[in-house]
mmCIF file of N, CA, C and O in Angstrom:
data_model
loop_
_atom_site.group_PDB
_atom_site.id
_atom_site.type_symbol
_atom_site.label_atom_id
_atom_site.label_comp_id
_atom_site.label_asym_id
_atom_site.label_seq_id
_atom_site.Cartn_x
_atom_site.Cartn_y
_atom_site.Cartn_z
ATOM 1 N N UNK A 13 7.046 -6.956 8.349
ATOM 2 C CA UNK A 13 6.380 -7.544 7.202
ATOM 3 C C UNK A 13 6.439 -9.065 7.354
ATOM 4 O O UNK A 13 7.476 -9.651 7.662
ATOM 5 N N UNK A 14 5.062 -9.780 7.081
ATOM 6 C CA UNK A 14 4.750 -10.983 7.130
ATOM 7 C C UNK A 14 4.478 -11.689 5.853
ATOM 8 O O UNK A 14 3.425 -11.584 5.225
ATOM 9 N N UNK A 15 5.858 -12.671 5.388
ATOM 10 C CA UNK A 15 5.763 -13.350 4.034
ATOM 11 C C UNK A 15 5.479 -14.773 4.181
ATOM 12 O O UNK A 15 6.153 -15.482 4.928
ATOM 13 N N UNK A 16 4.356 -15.276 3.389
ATOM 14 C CA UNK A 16 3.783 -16.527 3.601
ATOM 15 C C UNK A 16 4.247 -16.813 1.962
ATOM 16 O O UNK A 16 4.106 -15.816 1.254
ATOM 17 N N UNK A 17 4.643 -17.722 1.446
ATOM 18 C CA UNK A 17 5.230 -18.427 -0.005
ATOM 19 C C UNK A 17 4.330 -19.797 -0.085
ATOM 20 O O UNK A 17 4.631 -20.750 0.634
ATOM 21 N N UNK A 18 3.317 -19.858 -0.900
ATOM 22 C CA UNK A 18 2.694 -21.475 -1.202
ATOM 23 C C UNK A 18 3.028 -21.911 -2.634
ATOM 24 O O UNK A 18 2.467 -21.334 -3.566
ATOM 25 N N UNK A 19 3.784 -22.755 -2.832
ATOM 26 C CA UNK A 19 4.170 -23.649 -4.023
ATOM 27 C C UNK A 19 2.773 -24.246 -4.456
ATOM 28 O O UNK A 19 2.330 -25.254 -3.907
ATOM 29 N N UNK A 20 2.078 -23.567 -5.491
ATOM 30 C CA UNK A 20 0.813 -24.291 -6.475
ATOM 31 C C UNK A 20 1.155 -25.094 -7.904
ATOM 32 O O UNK A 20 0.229 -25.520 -8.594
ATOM 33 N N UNK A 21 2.713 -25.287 -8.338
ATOM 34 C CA UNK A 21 3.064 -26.042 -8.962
ATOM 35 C C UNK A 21 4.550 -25.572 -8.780
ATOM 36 O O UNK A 21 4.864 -24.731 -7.937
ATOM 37 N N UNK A 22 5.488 -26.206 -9.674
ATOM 38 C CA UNK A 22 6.707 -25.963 -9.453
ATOM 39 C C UNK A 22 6.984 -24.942 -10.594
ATOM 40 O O UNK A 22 7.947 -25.354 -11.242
ATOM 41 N N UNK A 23 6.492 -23.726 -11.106
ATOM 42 C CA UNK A 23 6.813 -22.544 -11.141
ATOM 43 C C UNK A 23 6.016 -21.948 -11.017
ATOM 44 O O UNK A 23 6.307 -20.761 -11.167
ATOM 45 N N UNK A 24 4.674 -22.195 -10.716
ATOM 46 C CA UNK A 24 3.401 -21.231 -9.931
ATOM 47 C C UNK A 24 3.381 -21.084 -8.342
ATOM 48 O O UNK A 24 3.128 -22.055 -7.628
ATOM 49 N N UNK A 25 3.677 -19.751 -7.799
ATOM 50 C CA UNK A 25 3.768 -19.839 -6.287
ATOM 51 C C UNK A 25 2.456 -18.678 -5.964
ATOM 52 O O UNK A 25 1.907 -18.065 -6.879
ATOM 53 N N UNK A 26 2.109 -18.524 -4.603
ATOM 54 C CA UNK A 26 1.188 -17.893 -4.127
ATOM 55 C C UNK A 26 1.832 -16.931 -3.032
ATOM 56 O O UNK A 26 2.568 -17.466 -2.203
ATOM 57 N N UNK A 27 1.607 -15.478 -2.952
ATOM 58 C CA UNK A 27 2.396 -15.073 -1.691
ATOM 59 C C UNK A 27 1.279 -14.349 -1.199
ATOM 60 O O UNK A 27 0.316 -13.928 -1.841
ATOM 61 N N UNK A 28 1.672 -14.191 0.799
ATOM 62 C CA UNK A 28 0.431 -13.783 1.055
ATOM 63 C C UNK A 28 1.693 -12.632 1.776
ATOM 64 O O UNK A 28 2.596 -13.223 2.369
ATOM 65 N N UNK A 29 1.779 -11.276 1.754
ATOM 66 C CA UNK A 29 2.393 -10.238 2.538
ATOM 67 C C UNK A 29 1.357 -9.500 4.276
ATOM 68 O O UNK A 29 0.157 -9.262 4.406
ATOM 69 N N UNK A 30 1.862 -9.438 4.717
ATOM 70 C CA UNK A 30 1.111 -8.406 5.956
ATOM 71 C C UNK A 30 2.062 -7.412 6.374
ATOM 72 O O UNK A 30 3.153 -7.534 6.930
ATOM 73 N N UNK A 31 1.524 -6.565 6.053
ATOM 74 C CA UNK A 31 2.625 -4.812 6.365
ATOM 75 C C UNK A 31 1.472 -4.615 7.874
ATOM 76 O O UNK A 31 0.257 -4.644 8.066
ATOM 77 N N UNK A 32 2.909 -4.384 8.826
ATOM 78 C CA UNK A 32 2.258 -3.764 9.882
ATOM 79 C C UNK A 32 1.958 -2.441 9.938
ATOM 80 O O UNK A 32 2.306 -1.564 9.148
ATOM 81 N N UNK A 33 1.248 -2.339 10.980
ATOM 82 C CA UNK A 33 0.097 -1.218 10.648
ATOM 83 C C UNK A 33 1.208 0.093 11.180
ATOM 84 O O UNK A 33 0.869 1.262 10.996
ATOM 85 N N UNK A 34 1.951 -0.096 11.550
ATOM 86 C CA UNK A 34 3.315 1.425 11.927
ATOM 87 C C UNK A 34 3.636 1.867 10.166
ATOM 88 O O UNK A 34 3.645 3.006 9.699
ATOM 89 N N UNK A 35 3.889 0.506 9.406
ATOM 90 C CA UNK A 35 4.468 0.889 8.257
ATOM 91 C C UNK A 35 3.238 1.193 7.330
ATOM 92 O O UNK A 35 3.561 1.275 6.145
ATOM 93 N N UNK A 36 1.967 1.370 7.578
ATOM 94 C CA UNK A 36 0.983 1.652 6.457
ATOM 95 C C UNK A 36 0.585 3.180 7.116
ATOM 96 O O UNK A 36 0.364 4.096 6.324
ATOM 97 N N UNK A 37 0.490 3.461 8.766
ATOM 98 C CA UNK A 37 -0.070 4.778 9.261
ATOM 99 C C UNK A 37 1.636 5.700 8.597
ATOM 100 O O UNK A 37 1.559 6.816 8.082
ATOM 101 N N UNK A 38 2.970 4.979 8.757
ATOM 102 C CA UNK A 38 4.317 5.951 8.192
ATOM 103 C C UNK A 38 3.706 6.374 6.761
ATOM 104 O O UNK A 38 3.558 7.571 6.512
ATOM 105 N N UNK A 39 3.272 5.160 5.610
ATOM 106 C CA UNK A 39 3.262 5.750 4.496
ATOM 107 C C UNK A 39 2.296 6.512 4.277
ATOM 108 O O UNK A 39 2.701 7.419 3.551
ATOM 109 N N UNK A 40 0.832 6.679 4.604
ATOM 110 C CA UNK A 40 -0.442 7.197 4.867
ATOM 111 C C UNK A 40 0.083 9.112 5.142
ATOM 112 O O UNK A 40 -0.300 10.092 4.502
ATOM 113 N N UNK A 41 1.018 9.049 6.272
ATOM 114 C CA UNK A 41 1.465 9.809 6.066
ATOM 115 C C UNK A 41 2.188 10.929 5.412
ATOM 116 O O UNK A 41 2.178 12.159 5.380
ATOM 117 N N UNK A 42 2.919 9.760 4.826
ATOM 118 C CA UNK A 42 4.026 10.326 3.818
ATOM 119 C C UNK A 42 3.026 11.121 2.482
ATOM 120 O O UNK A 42 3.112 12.243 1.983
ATOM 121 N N UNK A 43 2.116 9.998 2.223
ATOM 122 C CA UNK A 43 1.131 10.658 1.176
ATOM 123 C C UNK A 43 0.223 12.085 1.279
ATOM 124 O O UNK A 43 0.092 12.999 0.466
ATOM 125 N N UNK A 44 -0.285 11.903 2.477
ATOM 126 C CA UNK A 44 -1.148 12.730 2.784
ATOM 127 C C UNK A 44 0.240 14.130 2.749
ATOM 128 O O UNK A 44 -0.398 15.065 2.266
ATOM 129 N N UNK A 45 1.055 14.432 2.892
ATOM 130 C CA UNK A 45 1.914 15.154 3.120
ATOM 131 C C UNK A 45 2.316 15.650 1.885
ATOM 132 O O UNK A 45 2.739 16.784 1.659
ATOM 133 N N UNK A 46 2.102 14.390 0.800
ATOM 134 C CA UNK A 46 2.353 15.087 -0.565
ATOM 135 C C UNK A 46 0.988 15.757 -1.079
ATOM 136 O O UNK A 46 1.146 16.732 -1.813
ATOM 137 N N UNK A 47 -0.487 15.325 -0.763
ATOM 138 C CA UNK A 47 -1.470 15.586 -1.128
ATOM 139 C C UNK A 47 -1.437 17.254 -0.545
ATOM 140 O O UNK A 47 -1.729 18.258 -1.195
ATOM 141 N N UNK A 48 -1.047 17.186 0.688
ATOM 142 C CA UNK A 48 -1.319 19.088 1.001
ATOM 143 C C UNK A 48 -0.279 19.640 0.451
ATOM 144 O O UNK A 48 -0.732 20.764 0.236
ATOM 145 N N UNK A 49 0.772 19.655 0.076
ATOM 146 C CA UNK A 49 1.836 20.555 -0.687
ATOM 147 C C UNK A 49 0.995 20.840 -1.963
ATOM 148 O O UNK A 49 1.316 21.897 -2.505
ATOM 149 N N UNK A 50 0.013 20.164 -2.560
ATOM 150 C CA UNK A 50 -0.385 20.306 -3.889
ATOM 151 C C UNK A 50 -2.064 20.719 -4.045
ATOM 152 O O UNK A 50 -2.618 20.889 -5.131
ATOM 153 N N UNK A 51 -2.697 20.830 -2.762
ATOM 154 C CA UNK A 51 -3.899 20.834 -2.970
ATOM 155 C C UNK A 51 -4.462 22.595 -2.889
ATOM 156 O O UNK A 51 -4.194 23.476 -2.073
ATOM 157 N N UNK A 52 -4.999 22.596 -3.648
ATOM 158 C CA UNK A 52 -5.629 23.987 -3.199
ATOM 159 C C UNK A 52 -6.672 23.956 -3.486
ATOM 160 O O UNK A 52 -7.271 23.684 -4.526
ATOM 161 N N UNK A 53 -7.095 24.416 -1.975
ATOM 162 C CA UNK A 53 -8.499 24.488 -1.120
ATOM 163 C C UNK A 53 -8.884 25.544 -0.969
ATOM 164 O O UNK A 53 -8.168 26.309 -0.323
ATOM 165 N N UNK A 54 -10.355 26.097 -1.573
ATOM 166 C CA UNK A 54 -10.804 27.197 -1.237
ATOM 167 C C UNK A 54 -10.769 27.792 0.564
ATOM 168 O O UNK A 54 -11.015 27.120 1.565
ATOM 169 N N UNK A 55 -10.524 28.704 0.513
ATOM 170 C CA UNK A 55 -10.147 28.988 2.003
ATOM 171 C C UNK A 55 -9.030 28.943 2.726
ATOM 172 O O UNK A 55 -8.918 29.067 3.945
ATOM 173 N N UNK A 56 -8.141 28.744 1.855
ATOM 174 C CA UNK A 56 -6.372 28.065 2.320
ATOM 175 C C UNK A 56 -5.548 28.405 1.414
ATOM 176 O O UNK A 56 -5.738 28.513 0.203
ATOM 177 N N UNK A 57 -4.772 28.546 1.923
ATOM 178 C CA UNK A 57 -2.971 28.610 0.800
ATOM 179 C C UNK A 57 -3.045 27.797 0.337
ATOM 180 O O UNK A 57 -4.075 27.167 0.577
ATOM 181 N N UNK A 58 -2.008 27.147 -0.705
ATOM 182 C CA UNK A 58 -1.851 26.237 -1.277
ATOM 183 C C UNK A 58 -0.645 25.737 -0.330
ATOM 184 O O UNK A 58 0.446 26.303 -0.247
ATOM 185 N N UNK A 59 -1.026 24.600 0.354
ATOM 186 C CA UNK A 59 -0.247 23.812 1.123
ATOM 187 C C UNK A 59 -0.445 24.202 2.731
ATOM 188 O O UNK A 59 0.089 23.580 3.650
ATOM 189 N N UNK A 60 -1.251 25.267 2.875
ATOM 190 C CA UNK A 60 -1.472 24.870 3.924
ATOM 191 C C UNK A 60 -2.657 24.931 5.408
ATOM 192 O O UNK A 60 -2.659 25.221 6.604
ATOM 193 N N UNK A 61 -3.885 24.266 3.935
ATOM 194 C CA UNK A 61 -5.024 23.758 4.589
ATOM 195 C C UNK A 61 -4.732 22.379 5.744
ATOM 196 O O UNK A 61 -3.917 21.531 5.380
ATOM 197 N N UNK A 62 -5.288 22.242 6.849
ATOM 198 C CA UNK A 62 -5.112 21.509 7.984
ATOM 199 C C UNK A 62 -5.261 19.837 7.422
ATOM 200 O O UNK A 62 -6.155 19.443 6.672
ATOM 201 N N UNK A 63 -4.534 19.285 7.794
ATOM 202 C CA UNK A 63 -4.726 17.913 7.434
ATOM 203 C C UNK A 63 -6.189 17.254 7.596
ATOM 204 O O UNK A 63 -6.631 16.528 6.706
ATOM 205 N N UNK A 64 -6.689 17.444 8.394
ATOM 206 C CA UNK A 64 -8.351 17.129 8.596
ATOM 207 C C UNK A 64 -8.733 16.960 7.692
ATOM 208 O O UNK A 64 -9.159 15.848 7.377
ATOM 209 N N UNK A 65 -8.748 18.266 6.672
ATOM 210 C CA UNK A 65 -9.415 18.886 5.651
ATOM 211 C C UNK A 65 -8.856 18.191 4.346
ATOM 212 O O UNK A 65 -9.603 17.973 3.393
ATOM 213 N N UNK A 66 -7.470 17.838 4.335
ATOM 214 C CA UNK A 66 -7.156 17.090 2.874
ATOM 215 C C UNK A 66 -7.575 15.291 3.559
ATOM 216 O O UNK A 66 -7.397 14.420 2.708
ATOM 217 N N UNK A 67 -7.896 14.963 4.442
ATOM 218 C CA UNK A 67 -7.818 13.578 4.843
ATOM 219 C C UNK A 67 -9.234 13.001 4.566
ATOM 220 O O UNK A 67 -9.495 11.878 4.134
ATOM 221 N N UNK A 68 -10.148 14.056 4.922
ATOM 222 C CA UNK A 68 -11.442 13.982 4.388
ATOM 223 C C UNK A 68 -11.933 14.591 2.860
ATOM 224 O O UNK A 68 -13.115 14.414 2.567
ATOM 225 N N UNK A 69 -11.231 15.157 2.083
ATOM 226 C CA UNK A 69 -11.813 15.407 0.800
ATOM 227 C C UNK A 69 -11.066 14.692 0.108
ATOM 228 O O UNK A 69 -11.697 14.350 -0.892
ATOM 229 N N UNK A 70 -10.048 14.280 0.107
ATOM 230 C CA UNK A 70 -9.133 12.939 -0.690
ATOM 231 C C UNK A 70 -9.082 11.756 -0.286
ATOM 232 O O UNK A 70 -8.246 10.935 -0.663
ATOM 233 N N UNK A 71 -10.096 11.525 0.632
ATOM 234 C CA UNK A 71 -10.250 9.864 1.325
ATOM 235 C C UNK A 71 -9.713 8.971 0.459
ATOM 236 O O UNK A 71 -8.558 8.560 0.342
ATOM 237 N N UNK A 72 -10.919 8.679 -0.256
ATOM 238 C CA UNK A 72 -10.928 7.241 -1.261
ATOM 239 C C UNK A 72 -9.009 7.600 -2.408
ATOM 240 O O UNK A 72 -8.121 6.824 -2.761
ATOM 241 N N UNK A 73 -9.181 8.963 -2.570
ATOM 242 C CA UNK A 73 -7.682 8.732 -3.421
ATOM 243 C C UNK A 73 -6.378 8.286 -2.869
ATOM 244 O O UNK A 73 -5.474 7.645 -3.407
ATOM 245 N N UNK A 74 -6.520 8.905 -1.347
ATOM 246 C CA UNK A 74 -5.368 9.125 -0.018
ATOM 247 C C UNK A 74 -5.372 7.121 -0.383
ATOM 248 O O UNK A 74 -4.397 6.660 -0.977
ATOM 249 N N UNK A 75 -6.294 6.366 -0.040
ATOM 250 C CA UNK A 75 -6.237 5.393 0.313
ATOM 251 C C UNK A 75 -5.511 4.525 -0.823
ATOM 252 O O UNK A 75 -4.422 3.969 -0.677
ATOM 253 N N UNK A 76 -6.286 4.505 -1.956
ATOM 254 C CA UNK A 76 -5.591 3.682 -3.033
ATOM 255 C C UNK A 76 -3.827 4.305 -3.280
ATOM 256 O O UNK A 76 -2.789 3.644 -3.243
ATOM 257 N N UNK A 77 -3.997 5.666 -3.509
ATOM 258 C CA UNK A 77 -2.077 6.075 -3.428
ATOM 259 C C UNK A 77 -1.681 5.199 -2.436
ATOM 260 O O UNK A 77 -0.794 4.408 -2.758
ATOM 261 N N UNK A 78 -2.119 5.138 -1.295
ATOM 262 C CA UNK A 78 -1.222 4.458 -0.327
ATOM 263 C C UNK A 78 -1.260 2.750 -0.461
ATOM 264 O O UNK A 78 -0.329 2.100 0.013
ATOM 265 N N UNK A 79 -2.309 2.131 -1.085
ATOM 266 C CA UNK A 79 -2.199 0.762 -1.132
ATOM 267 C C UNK A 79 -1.118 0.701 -2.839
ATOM 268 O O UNK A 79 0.017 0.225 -2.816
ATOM 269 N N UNK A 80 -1.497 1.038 -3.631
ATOM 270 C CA UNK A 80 -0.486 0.976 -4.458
ATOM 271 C C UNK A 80 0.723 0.818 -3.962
ATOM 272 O O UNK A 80 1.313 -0.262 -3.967
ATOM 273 N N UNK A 81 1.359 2.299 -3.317
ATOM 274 C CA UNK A 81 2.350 2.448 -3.201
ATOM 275 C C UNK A 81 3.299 1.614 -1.822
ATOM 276 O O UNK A 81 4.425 1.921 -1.430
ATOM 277 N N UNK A 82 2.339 0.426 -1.268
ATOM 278 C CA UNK A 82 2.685 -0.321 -0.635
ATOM 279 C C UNK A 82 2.899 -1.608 -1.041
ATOM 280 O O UNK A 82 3.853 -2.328 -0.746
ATOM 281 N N UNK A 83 1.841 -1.890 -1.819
ATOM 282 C CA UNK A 83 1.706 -3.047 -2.872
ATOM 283 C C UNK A 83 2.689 -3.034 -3.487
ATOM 284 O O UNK A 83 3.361 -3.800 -2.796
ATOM 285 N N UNK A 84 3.447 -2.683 -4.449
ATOM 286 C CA UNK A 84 4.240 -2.641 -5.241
ATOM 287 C C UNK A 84 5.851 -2.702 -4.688
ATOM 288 O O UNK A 84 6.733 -3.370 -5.227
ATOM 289 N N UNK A 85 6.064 -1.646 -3.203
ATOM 290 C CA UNK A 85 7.243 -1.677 -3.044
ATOM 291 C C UNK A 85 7.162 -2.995 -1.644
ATOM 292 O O UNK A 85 8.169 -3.113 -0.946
ATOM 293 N N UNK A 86 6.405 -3.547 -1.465
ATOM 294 C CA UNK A 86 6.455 -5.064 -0.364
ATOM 295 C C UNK A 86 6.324 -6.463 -1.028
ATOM 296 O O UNK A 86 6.630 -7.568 -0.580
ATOM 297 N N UNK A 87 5.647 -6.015 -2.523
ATOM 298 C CA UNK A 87 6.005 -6.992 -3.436
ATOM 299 C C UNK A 87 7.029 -7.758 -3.842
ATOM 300 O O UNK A 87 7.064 -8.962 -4.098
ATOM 301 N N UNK A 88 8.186 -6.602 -3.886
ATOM 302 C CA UNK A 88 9.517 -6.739 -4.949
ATOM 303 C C UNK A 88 10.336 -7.090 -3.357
ATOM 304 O O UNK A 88 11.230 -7.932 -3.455
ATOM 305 N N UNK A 89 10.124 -6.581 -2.095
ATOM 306 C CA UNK A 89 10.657 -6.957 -1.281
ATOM 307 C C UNK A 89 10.730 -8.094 -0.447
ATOM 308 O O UNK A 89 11.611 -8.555 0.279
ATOM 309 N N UNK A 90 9.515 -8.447 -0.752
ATOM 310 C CA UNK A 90 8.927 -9.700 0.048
ATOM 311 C C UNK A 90 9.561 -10.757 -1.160
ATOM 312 O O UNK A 90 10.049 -11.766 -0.650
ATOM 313 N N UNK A 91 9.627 -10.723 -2.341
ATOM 314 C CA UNK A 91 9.922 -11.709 -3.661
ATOM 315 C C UNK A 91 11.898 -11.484 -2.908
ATOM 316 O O UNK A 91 12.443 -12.197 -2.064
ATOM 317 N N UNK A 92 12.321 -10.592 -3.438
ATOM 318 C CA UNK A 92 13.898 -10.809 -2.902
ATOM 319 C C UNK A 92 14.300 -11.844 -1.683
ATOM 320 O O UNK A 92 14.873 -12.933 -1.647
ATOM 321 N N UNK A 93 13.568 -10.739 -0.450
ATOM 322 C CA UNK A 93 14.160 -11.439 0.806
ATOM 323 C C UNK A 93 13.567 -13.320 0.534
ATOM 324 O O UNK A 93 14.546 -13.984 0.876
ATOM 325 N N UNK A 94 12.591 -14.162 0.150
ATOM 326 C CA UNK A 94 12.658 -15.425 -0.134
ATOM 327 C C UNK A 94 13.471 -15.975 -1.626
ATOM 328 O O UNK A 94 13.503 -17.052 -2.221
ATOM 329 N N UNK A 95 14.002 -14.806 -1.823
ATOM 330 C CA UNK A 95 14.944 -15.471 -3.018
ATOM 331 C C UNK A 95 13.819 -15.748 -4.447
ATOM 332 O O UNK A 95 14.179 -16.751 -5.063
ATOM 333 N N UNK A 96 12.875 -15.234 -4.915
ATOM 334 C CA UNK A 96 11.850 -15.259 -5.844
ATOM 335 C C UNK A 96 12.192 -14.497 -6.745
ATOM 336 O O UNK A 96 12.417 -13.338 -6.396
ATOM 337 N N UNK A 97 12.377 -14.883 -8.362
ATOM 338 C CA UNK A 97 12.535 -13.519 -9.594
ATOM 339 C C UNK A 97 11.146 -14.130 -10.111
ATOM 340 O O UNK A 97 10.959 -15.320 -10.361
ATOM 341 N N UNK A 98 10.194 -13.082 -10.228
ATOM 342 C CA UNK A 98 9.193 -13.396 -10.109
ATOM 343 C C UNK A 98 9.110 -12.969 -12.579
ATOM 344 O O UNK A 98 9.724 -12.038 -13.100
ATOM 345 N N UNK A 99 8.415 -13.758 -13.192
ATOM 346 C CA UNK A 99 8.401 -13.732 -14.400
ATOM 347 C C UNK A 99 7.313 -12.782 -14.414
ATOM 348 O O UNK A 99 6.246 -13.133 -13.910
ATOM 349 N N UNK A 100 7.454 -11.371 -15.031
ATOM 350 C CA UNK A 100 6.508 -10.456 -15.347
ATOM 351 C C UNK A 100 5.397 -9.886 -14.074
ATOM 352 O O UNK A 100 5.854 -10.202 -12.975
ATOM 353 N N UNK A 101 4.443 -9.346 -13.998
ATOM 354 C CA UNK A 101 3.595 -8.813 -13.002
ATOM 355 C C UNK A 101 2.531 -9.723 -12.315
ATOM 356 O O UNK A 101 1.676 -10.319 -12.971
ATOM 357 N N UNK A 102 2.634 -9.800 -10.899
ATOM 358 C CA UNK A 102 1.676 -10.558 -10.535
ATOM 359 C C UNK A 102 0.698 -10.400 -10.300
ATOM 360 O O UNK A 102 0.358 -9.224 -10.165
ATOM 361 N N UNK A 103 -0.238 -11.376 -10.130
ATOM 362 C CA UNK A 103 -1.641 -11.131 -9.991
ATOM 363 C C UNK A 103 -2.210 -10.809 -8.271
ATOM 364 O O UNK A 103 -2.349 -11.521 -7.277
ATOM 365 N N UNK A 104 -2.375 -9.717 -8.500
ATOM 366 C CA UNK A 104 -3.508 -9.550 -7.386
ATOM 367 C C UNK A 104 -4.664 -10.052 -7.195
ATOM 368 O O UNK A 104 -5.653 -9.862 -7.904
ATOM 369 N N UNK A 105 -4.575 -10.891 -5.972
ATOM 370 C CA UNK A 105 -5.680 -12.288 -5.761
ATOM 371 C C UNK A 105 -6.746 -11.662 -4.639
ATOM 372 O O UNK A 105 -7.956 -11.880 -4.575
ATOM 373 N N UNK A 106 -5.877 -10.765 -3.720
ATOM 374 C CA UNK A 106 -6.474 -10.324 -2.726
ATOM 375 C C UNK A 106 -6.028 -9.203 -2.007
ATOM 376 O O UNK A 106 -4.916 -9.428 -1.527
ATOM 377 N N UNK A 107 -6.479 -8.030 -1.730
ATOM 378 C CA UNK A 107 -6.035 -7.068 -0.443
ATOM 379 C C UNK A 107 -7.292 -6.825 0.572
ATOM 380 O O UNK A 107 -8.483 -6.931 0.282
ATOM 381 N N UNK A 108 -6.851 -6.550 1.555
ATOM 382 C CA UNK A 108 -7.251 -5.913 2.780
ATOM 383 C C UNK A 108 -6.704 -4.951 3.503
ATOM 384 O O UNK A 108 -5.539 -4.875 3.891
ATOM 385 N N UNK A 109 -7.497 -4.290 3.654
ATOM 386 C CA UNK A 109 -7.167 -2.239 4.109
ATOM 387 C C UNK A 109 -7.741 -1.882 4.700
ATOM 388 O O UNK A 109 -8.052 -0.718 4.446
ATOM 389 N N UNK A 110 -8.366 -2.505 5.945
ATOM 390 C CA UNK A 110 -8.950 -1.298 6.817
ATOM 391 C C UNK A 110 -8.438 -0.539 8.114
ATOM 392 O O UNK A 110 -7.771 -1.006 9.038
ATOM 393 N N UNK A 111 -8.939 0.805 7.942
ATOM 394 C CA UNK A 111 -8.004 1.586 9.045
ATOM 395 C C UNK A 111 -8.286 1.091 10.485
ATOM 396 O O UNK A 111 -9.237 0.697 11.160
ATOM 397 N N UNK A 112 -7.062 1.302 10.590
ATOM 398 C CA UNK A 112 -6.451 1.077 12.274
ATOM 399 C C UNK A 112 -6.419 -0.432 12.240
ATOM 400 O O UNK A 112 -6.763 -1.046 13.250
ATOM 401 N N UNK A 113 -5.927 -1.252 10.863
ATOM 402 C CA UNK A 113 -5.166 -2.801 10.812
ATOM 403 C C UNK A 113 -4.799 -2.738 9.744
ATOM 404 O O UNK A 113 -5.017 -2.065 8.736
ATOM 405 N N UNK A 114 -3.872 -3.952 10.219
ATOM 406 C CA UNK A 114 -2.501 -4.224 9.169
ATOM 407 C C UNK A 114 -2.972 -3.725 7.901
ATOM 408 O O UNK A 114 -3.949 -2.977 7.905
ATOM 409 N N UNK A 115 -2.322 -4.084 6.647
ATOM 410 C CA UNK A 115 -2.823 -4.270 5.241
ATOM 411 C C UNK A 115 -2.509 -5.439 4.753
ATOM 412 O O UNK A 115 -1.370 -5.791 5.057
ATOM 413 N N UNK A 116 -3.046 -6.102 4.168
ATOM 414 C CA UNK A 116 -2.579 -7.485 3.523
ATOM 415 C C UNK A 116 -3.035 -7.999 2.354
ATOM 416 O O UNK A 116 -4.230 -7.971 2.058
ATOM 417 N N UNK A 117 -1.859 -8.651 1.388
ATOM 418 C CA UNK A 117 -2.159 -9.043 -0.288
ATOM 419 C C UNK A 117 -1.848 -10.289 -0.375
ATOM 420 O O UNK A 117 -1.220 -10.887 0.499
ATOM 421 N N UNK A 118 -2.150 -10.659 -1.154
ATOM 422 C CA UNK A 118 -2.323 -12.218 -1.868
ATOM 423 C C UNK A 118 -2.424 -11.889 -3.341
ATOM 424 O O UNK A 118 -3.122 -11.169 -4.055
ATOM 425 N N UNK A 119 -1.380 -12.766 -3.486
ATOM 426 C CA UNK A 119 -0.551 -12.497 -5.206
ATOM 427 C C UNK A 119 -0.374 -13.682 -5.390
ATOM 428 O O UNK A 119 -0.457 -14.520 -4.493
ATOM 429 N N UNK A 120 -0.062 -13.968 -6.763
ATOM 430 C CA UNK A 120 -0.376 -15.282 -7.393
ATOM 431 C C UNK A 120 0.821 -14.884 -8.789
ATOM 432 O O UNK A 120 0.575 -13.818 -9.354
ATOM 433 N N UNK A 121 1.887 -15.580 -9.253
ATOM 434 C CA UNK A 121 2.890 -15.501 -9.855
ATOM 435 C C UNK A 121 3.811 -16.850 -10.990
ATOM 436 O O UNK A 121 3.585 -17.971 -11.444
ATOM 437 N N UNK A 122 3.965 -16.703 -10.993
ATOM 438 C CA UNK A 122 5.060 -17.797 -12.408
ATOM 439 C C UNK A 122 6.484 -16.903 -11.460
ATOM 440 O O UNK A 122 7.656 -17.088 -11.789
#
């Protein structure tokens, strides 16, 4: 993980994160793994239609679960490791997500 910190006043900061792409295909995983334990697909058990098949009918959901759930826990990590208590929720300024590269946010904070 790549933490960039820009001071825009002296309690307004800017952070820019980059999760490498091992740690977004691990969590991608992890999700998609919860999506087939729960999906039931005509033609399949419940849990155990082929990943193909939940990767392409839960695209767009697979994707946001996984940016959330990256967003949020590289947030609070990226704020610790520079020593940041960040006042209430920050603003999402920017992400980027496309498959087979990194992911990356730009947050904006008090």
């Amino acid at each position: 993980m790549k933490v960039d910190v820009t001071d825009l006043s002296p309690t307004r900061k800017q952070m820019t994160v980059e999760i490498a792409l091992d740690d977004v295909e691990r969590e991608t995983e992890s999700v998609l793994q919860g999506y087939r334990a729960k999906a039931s697909i005509d033609g399949f058990r419940k849990g155990k239609a082929p990943m193909s098949v939940i990767r392409k009918r839960f695209a767009d959901a697979l994707k946001e679960d996984v940016r959330d759930r990256i967003v949020g826990r590289s947030f609070a990590a990226a704020a610790k490791e520079k020593g940041l208590r960040p006042l209430g929720e920050p603003a999402l300024d920017e992400l980027t997500h496309e498959d087979g590269k990194p992911l990356s946010f730009k947050t904006t904070f008090d």
